PDB file of C-alpha atoms in Angstrom:
ATOM      1  CA  UNK K  89      -7.326 -12.228 -18.974  1.00  0.00           C
ATOM      2  CA  UNK K  90      -4.585  -9.785 -17.985  1.00  0.00           C
ATOM      3  CA  UNK K  91      -1.478 -11.380 -16.522  1.00  0.00           C
ATOM      4  CA  UNK K  92       0.183  -9.703 -13.506  1.00  0.00           C
ATOM      5  CA  UNK K  93       3.386  -7.831 -14.166  1.00  0.00           C
ATOM      6  CA  UNK K  94       6.555  -9.842 -13.799  1.00  0.00           C
ATOM      7  CA  UNK K  95       9.497  -8.574 -11.782  1.00  0.00           C
ATOM      8  CA  UNK K  96      11.406  -7.371 -14.842  1.00  0.00           C
ATOM      9  CA  UNK K  97       8.444  -5.226 -15.917  1.00  0.00           C
ATOM     10  CA  UNK K  98       8.106  -3.679 -12.472  1.00  0.00           C
ATOM     11  CA  UNK K  99      11.810  -2.888 -12.413  1.00  0.00           C
ATOM     12  CA  UNK K 100      11.556  -1.322 -15.866  1.00  0.00           C
ATOM     13  CA  UNK K 101       8.807   1.022 -14.667  1.00  0.00           C
ATOM     14  CA  UNK K 102      10.765   1.942 -11.558  1.00  0.00           C
ATOM     15  CA  UNK K 103      13.849   2.580 -13.657  1.00  0.00           C
ATOM     16  CA  UNK K 104      12.263   5.389 -15.659  1.00  0.00           C
ATOM     17  CA  UNK K 105      13.327   8.937 -14.594  1.00  0.00           C
ATOM     18  CA  UNK K 106       9.665   9.785 -14.019  1.00  0.00           C
ATOM     19  CA  UNK K 107       9.659   7.603 -10.906  1.00  0.00           C
ATOM     20  CA  UNK K 108      11.806   9.972  -8.857  1.00  0.00           C
ATOM     21  CA  UNK K 109       9.957  12.978 -10.250  1.00  0.00           C
ATOM     22  CA  UNK K 110       6.614  11.484  -9.254  1.00  0.00           C
ATOM     23  CA  UNK K 111       7.842  10.716  -5.737  1.00  0.00           C
ATOM     24  CA  UNK K 112       9.067  14.265  -5.233  1.00  0.00           C
ATOM     25  CA  UNK K 113       5.828  15.665  -6.604  1.00  0.00           C
ATOM     26  CA  UNK K 114       3.616  13.404  -4.474  1.00  0.00           C
ATOM     27  CA  UNK K 115       5.494  14.075  -1.259  1.00  0.00           C
ATOM     28  CA  UNK K 116       5.941  17.771  -1.971  1.00  0.00           C
ATOM     29  CA  UNK K 117       9.602  18.043  -2.948  1.00  0.00           C
ATOM     30  CA  UNK K 118       9.067  19.571  -6.385  1.00  0.00           C
ATOM     31  CA  UNK K 119       8.255  23.178  -5.532  1.00  0.00           C
ATOM     32  CA  UNK K 120       4.506  22.624  -5.568  1.00  0.00           C
ATOM     33  CA  UNK K 121       1.780  21.509  -3.187  1.00  0.00           C
ATOM     34  CA  UNK K 122       2.112  17.935  -2.029  1.00  0.00           C
ATOM     35  CA  UNK K 123      -0.690  15.445  -2.430  1.00  0.00           C
ATOM     36  CA  UNK K 124      -2.514  15.058   0.883  1.00  0.00           C
ATOM     37  CA  UNK K 125      -1.620  11.361   0.792  1.00  0.00           C
ATOM     38  CA  UNK K 126       2.005  12.369   1.312  1.00  0.00           C
ATOM     39  CA  UNK K 127       1.187  12.702   5.010  1.00  0.00           C
ATOM     40  CA  UNK K 128      -0.601   9.335   5.284  1.00  0.00           C
ATOM     41  CA  UNK K 129       2.202   7.483   7.073  1.00  0.00           C
ATOM     42  CA  UNK K 130       3.679  10.458   8.904  1.00  0.00           C
ATOM     43  CA  UNK K 131       0.568  12.087  10.397  1.00  0.00           C
ATOM     44  CA  UNK K 132       0.838  12.222  14.180  1.00  0.00           C
ATOM     45  CA  UNK K 133       4.086  10.282  14.173  1.00  0.00           C
ATOM     46  CA  UNK K 134       2.687   7.294  12.284  1.00  0.00           C
ATOM     47  CA  UNK K 135       0.131   4.605  12.990  1.00  0.00           C
ATOM     48  CA  UNK K 136       2.737   2.055  14.074  1.00  0.00           C
ATOM     49  CA  UNK K 137       4.330   4.088  16.861  1.00  0.00           C
ATOM     50  CA  UNK K 138       4.608   1.985  20.037  1.00  0.00           C
ATOM     51  CA  UNK K 139       1.961   3.712  22.139  1.00  0.00           C
ATOM     52  CA  UNK K 140      -0.826   3.276  19.576  1.00  0.00           C
ATOM     53  CA  UNK K 141       0.355   0.527  17.202  1.00  0.00           C
ATOM     54  CA  UNK K 142      -2.381  -1.892  18.294  1.00  0.00           C
ATOM     55  CA  UNK K 143      -5.209   0.636  18.436  1.00  0.00           C
ATOM     56  CA  UNK K 144      -7.209   2.370  15.712  1.00  0.00           C
ATOM     57  CA  UNK K 145      -7.084   6.060  16.610  1.00  0.00           C
ATOM     58  CA  UNK K 146      -8.752   9.229  15.366  1.00  0.00           C
ATOM     59  CA  UNK K 147      -5.449  10.124  13.690  1.00  0.00           C
ATOM     60  CA  UNK K 148      -5.594   6.853  11.740  1.00  0.00           C
ATOM     61  CA  UNK K 149      -9.082   7.707  10.488  1.00  0.00           C
ATOM     62  CA  UNK K 150      -7.939  11.169   9.407  1.00  0.00           C
ATOM     63  CA  UNK K 151      -4.876   9.641   7.721  1.00  0.00           C
ATOM     64  CA  UNK K 152      -7.125   7.360   5.677  1.00  0.00           C
ATOM     65  CA  UNK K 153      -9.142  10.383   4.538  1.00  0.00           C
ATOM     66  CA  UNK K 154      -5.903  11.840   3.152  1.00  0.00           C
ATOM     67  CA  UNK K 155      -6.074   8.974   0.630  1.00  0.00           C
ATOM     68  CA  UNK K 156      -9.504  10.152  -0.577  1.00  0.00           C
ATOM     69  CA  UNK K 157     -11.597   7.553   1.265  1.00  0.00           C
ATOM     70  CA  UNK K 158     -13.495   7.769   4.531  1.00  0.00           C
ATOM     71  CA  UNK K 159     -14.865   5.616   7.310  1.00  0.00           C
ATOM     72  CA  UNK K 160     -18.582   6.273   8.011  1.00  0.00           C
ATOM     73  CA  UNK K 161     -19.259   7.920  11.410  1.00  0.00           C
ATOM     74  CA  UNK K 162     -20.948   4.934  13.061  1.00  0.00           C
ATOM     75  CA  UNK K 163     -18.187   2.575  12.000  1.00  0.00           C
ATOM     76  CA  UNK K 164     -15.581   5.121  13.105  1.00  0.00           C
ATOM     77  CA  UNK K 165     -17.114   5.194  16.576  1.00  0.00           C
ATOM     78  CA  UNK K 166     -17.163   1.401  16.676  1.00  0.00           C
ATOM     79  CA  UNK K 167     -13.468   1.362  15.794  1.00  0.00           C
ATOM     80  CA  UNK K 168     -12.595   3.997  18.379  1.00  0.00           C
ATOM     81  CA  UNK K 169     -14.661   2.803  21.323  1.00  0.00           C
ATOM     82  CA  UNK K 170     -16.652  -0.305  20.397  1.00  0.00           C
ATOM     83  CA  UNK K 171     -16.462  -4.026  19.803  1.00  0.00           C
ATOM     84  CA  UNK K 172     -15.032  -3.659  16.293  1.00  0.00           C
ATOM     85  CA  UNK K 173     -12.069  -1.699  17.618  1.00  0.00           C
ATOM     86  CA  UNK K 174     -11.453  -4.293  20.310  1.00  0.00           C
ATOM     87  CA  UNK K 175     -11.521  -7.140  17.776  1.00  0.00           C
ATOM     88  CA  UNK K 176      -9.169  -5.366  15.363  1.00  0.00           C
ATOM     89  CA  UNK K 177      -6.864  -4.441  18.255  1.00  0.00           C
ATOM     90  CA  UNK K 178      -6.656  -8.088  19.307  1.00  0.00           C
ATOM     91  CA  UNK K 179      -5.450  -9.065  15.837  1.00  0.00           C
ATOM     92  CA  UNK K 180      -3.008  -6.158  15.583  1.00  0.00           C
ATOM     93  CA  UNK K 181      -1.481  -7.302  18.851  1.00  0.00           C
ATOM     94  CA  UNK K 182      -0.398 -10.496  17.096  1.00  0.00           C
ATOM     95  CA  UNK K 183       1.394  -8.640  14.287  1.00  0.00           C
ATOM     96  CA  UNK K 184       4.884  -7.215  14.946  1.00  0.00           C
ATOM     97  CA  UNK K 185       5.466  -3.728  13.575  1.00  0.00           C
ATOM     98  CA  UNK K 186       8.952  -4.588  12.320  1.00  0.00           C
ATOM     99  CA  UNK K 187       8.188  -7.473   9.955  1.00  0.00           C
ATOM    100  CA  UNK K 188       8.272  -6.410   6.309  1.00  0.00           C
ATOM    101  CA  UNK K 189       6.510  -8.009   3.382  1.00  0.00           C
ATOM    102  CA  UNK K 190       9.020 -10.098   1.447  1.00  0.00           C
ATOM    103  CA  UNK K 191      10.686 -11.424   4.602  1.00  0.00           C
ATOM    104  CA  UNK K 192      10.004 -15.094   5.410  1.00  0.00           C
ATOM    105  CA  UNK K 193       8.377 -14.074   8.711  1.00  0.00           C
ATOM    106  CA  UNK K 194       5.753 -12.054   6.844  1.00  0.00           C
ATOM    107  CA  UNK K 195       3.927 -14.901   5.151  1.00  0.00           C
ATOM    108  CA  UNK K 196       2.575 -16.457   8.378  1.00  0.00           C
ATOM    109  CA  UNK K 197       1.033 -13.069   9.152  1.00  0.00           C
ATOM    110  CA  UNK K 198      -0.683 -12.271   5.846  1.00  0.00           C
ATOM    111  CA  UNK K 199      -1.892 -15.612   4.527  1.00  0.00           C
ATOM    112  CA  UNK K 200      -5.575 -16.482   4.636  1.00  0.00           C
ATOM    113  CA  UNK K 201      -6.703 -17.118   8.194  1.00  0.00           C
ATOM    114  CA  UNK K 202      -3.692 -15.388   9.742  1.00  0.00           C
ATOM    115  CA  UNK K 203      -3.745 -12.198  11.897  1.00  0.00           C
ATOM    116  CA  UNK K 204      -3.395  -9.547   9.168  1.00  0.00           C
ATOM    117  CA  UNK K 205      -5.943 -11.325   7.003  1.00  0.00           C
ATOM    118  CA  UNK K 206      -8.346 -11.662   9.938  1.00  0.00           C
ATOM    119  CA  UNK K 207      -7.985  -7.954  10.753  1.00  0.00           C
ATOM    120  CA  UNK K 208      -8.642  -7.089   7.119  1.00  0.00           C
ATOM    121  CA  UNK K 209     -11.749  -9.291   7.095  1.00  0.00           C
ATOM    122  CA  UNK K 210     -13.092  -7.640  10.235  1.00  0.00           C
ATOM    123  CA  UNK K 211     -12.654  -4.220   8.670  1.00  0.00           C
ATOM    124  CA  UNK K 212     -13.950  -5.178   5.239  1.00  0.00           C
ATOM    125  CA  UNK K 213     -17.190  -6.568   6.685  1.00  0.00           C
ATOM    126  CA  UNK K 214     -17.891  -3.442   8.757  1.00  0.00           C
ATOM    127  CA  UNK K 215     -20.604  -1.071   7.560  1.00  0.00           C
ATOM    128  CA  UNK K 216     -19.364   1.291   4.875  1.00  0.00           C
ATOM    129  CA  UNK K 217     -15.882  -0.241   4.610  1.00  0.00           C
ATOM    130  CA  UNK K 218     -14.872  -2.257   1.564  1.00  0.00           C
ATOM    131  CA  UNK K 219     -11.624  -3.900   0.613  1.00  0.00           C
ATOM    132  CA  UNK K 220      -9.928  -0.632  -0.336  1.00  0.00           C
ATOM    133  CA  UNK K 221     -10.587   1.194   2.947  1.00  0.00           C
ATOM    134  CA  UNK K 222      -9.824  -1.928   4.982  1.00  0.00           C
ATOM    135  CA  UNK K 223      -6.458  -2.267   3.285  1.00  0.00           C
ATOM    136  CA  UNK K 224      -5.597   1.399   3.754  1.00  0.00           C
ATOM    137  CA  UNK K 225      -6.397   1.252   7.459  1.00  0.00           C
ATOM    138  CA  UNK K 226      -4.137  -1.764   7.886  1.00  0.00           C
ATOM    139  CA  UNK K 227      -1.424  -0.103   5.799  1.00  0.00           C
ATOM    140  CA  UNK K 228      -1.506   2.791   8.257  1.00  0.00           C
ATOM    141  CA  UNK K 229      -1.063   0.411  11.215  1.00  0.00           C
ATOM    142  CA  UNK K 230       1.537  -1.893   9.598  1.00  0.00           C
ATOM    143  CA  UNK K 231       3.151   0.133   6.777  1.00  0.00           C
ATOM    144  CA  UNK K 232       6.005  -2.308   6.199  1.00  0.00           C
ATOM    145  CA  UNK K 233       3.746  -5.350   5.943  1.00  0.00           C
ATOM    146  CA  UNK K 234       0.510  -4.203   4.278  1.00  0.00           C
ATOM    147  CA  UNK K 235       0.553  -2.177   1.029  1.00  0.00           C
ATOM    148  CA  UNK K 236      -1.859   0.586   0.095  1.00  0.00           C
ATOM    149  CA  UNK K 237      -3.952  -1.013  -2.620  1.00  0.00           C
ATOM    150  CA  UNK K 238      -6.865   0.365  -4.619  1.00  0.00           C
ATOM    151  CA  UNK K 239      -8.421   0.016  -8.063  1.00  0.00           C
ATOM    152  CA  UNK K 240      -5.768   2.114  -9.797  1.00  0.00           C
ATOM    153  CA  UNK K 241      -2.846   0.266  -8.196  1.00  0.00           C
ATOM    154  CA  UNK K 242      -4.492  -3.102  -8.839  1.00  0.00           C
ATOM    155  CA  UNK K 243      -4.943  -2.213 -12.490  1.00  0.00           C
ATOM    156  CA  UNK K 244      -1.376  -0.946 -12.782  1.00  0.00           C
ATOM    157  CA  UNK K 245      -0.023  -4.248 -11.480  1.00  0.00           C
ATOM    158  CA  UNK K 246      -2.740  -6.201 -13.357  1.00  0.00           C
ATOM    159  CA  UNK K 247      -3.491  -8.127 -10.185  1.00  0.00           C
ATOM    160  CA  UNK K 248      -6.702  -9.148  -8.430  1.00  0.00           C
ATOM    161  CA  UNK K 249      -7.081 -11.520  -5.480  1.00  0.00           C
ATOM    162  CA  UNK K 250      -4.086 -12.611  -3.449  1.00  0.00           C
ATOM    163  CA  UNK K 251      -2.154  -9.362  -3.911  1.00  0.00           C
ATOM    164  CA  UNK K 252      -0.301  -9.557  -0.597  1.00  0.00           C
ATOM    165  CA  UNK K 253       1.090 -12.998  -1.398  1.00  0.00           C
ATOM    166  CA  UNK K 254       1.888 -11.966  -4.984  1.00  0.00           C
ATOM    167  CA  UNK K 255       3.821  -8.886  -3.861  1.00  0.00           C
ATOM    168  CA  UNK K 256       5.538 -10.865  -1.113  1.00  0.00           C
ATOM    169  CA  UNK K 257       6.853 -13.247  -3.778  1.00  0.00           C
ATOM    170  CA  UNK K 258       8.042 -10.406  -6.023  1.00  0.00           C
ATOM    171  CA  UNK K 259       9.915  -8.819  -3.116  1.00  0.00           C
ATOM    172  CA  UNK K 260      11.675 -12.101  -2.473  1.00  0.00           C
ATOM    173  CA  UNK K 261      12.782 -12.685  -6.064  1.00  0.00           C
ATOM    174  CA  UNK K 262      16.413 -12.366  -7.145  1.00  0.00           C
ATOM    175  CA  UNK K 263      17.777 -11.823  -3.636  1.00  0.00           C
ATOM    176  CA  UNK K 264      15.449  -8.910  -2.914  1.00  0.00           C
ATOM    177  CA  UNK K 265      16.382  -6.692  -5.850  1.00  0.00           C
ATOM    178  CA  UNK K 266      12.969  -4.973  -5.812  1.00  0.00           C
ATOM    179  CA  UNK K 267      13.414  -3.777  -2.218  1.00  0.00           C
ATOM    180  CA  UNK K 268      16.919  -2.563  -3.057  1.00  0.00           C
ATOM    181  CA  UNK K 269      15.620  -0.586  -6.021  1.00  0.00           C
ATOM    182  CA  UNK K 270      12.838   0.959  -3.926  1.00  0.00           C
ATOM    183  CA  UNK K 271      15.280   1.984  -1.207  1.00  0.00           C
ATOM    184  CA  UNK K 272      17.481   3.604  -3.849  1.00  0.00           C
ATOM    185  CA  UNK K 273      14.527   5.528  -5.273  1.00  0.00           C
ATOM    186  CA  UNK K 274      13.630   6.712  -1.776  1.00  0.00           C
ATOM    187  CA  UNK K 275      17.164   8.062  -1.368  1.00  0.00           C
ATOM    188  CA  UNK K 276      17.105   9.734  -4.783  1.00  0.00           C
ATOM    189  CA  UNK K 277      13.820  11.442  -3.933  1.00  0.00           C
ATOM    190  CA  UNK K 278      15.352  12.589  -0.613  1.00  0.00           C
ATOM    191  CA  UNK K 279      12.589  10.974   1.417  1.00  0.00           C
ATOM    192  CA  UNK K 280      12.984   9.770   5.017  1.00  0.00           C
ATOM    193  CA  UNK K 281      13.067   6.136   6.051  1.00  0.00           C
ATOM    194  CA  UNK K 282       9.692   6.687   7.740  1.00  0.00           C
ATOM    195  CA  UNK K 283       8.212   6.287   4.261  1.00  0.00           C
ATOM    196  CA  UNK K 284       8.021   2.517   3.826  1.00  0.00           C
ATOM    197  CA  UNK K 285       9.292   0.750   0.733  1.00  0.00           C
ATOM    198  CA  UNK K 286       5.756  -0.518   0.091  1.00  0.00           C
ATOM    199  CA  UNK K 287       4.563   3.085   0.057  1.00  0.00           C
ATOM    200  CA  UNK K 288       7.297   4.089  -2.382  1.00  0.00           C
ATOM    201  CA  UNK K 289       6.110   1.347  -4.714  1.00  0.00           C
ATOM    202  CA  UNK K 290       2.397   2.083  -4.535  1.00  0.00           C
ATOM    203  CA  UNK K 291       2.926   5.822  -5.016  1.00  0.00           C
ATOM    204  CA  UNK K 292       5.029   5.281  -8.138  1.00  0.00           C
ATOM    205  CA  UNK K 293       2.489   2.878  -9.631  1.00  0.00           C
ATOM    206  CA  UNK K 294      -0.485   5.066  -8.701  1.00  0.00           C
ATOM    207  CA  UNK K 295       1.098   8.237 -10.064  1.00  0.00           C
ATOM    208  CA  UNK K 296       2.087   6.445 -13.260  1.00  0.00           C
ATOM    209  CA  UNK K 297      -1.369   5.043 -13.961  1.00  0.00           C
ATOM    210  CA  UNK K 298      -3.947   7.372 -12.380  1.00  0.00           C
ATOM    211  CA  UNK K 299      -4.420   9.675 -15.366  1.00  0.00           C
ATOM    212  CA  UNK K 300      -4.590   6.890 -17.952  1.00  0.00           C
ATOM    213  CA  UNK K 301      -6.763   4.498 -15.924  1.00  0.00           C
ATOM    214  CA  UNK K 302     -10.051   3.963 -17.774  1.00  0.00           C
ATOM    215  CA  UNK K 303     -11.940   1.769 -15.331  1.00  0.00           C
ATOM    216  CA  UNK K 304     -13.046  -1.836 -15.502  1.00  0.00           C
ATOM    217  CA  UNK K 305     -11.758  -2.563 -19.024  1.00  0.00           C
ATOM    218  CA  UNK K 306      -8.465  -0.727 -18.567  1.00  0.00           C
ATOM    219  CA  UNK K 307      -5.480  -2.679 -19.905  1.00  0.00           C
ATOM    220  CA  UNK K 308      -3.146  -1.617 -17.108  1.00  0.00           C
ATOM    221  CA  UNK K 309      -0.083   0.559 -16.881  1.00  0.00           C
ATOM    222  CA  UNK K 310       1.782   1.348 -20.085  1.00  0.00           C
ATOM    223  CA  UNK K 311       5.093  -0.459 -20.036  1.00  0.00           C
ATOM    224  CA  UNK K 312       8.339   1.222 -21.081  1.00  0.00           C
ATOM    225  CA  UNK K 313       9.429   0.468 -24.623  1.00  0.00           C
ATOM    226  CA  UNK K 314      12.843  -0.859 -25.553  1.00  0.00           C
ATOM    227  CA  UNK K 315      13.393   1.962 -28.016  1.00  0.00           C
ATOM    228  CA  UNK K 316      13.574  -0.400 -30.982  1.00  0.00           C
TER     229      UNK K 316
END
């Protein structure tokens, strides 16, 4: 069984020059077309802006499509004007927009049975929405608390269940060195603070592993060598 990356391995990947290059390429700062996902957090002013932070909007559904997934029409209508939207909104109302994963206040929000988990469960169980789409919708609404997470990112980190808690623990290790490194990479790539640190991390890991990912039996991201 693959073991999840340890903090030192994550930091080694982030420390490669390719990380800044990939960020600039993904968000469109390298003289070429940006990936559509580069607008995921920023579309329409963001999903966590005060006037709509507790509602799933049409802009949120379009933003999710920028990450190459979609919400089926009937489920989209239920989110926009039905009981599903009301239930998800009730849970979002219990989750502050300012709490970031890695902070002690985050754990009571993301653990099993807590508001973010309950919102994710509501979304995941809806028709045509699995764990990937559910997570991306929540990442749009709470970008500092919920990471974008799909098969490629999961394989890169070599993680499975319990990813939120696992990443929360990594962000808290060694006095928060991972968050510091991510903030530094964001500055080097000349990206605005509206791009969350979680998004910086998932983009780097996704860009690093997407072309080499081979599916179910993939061994995960290739780690930097020591040069010896």
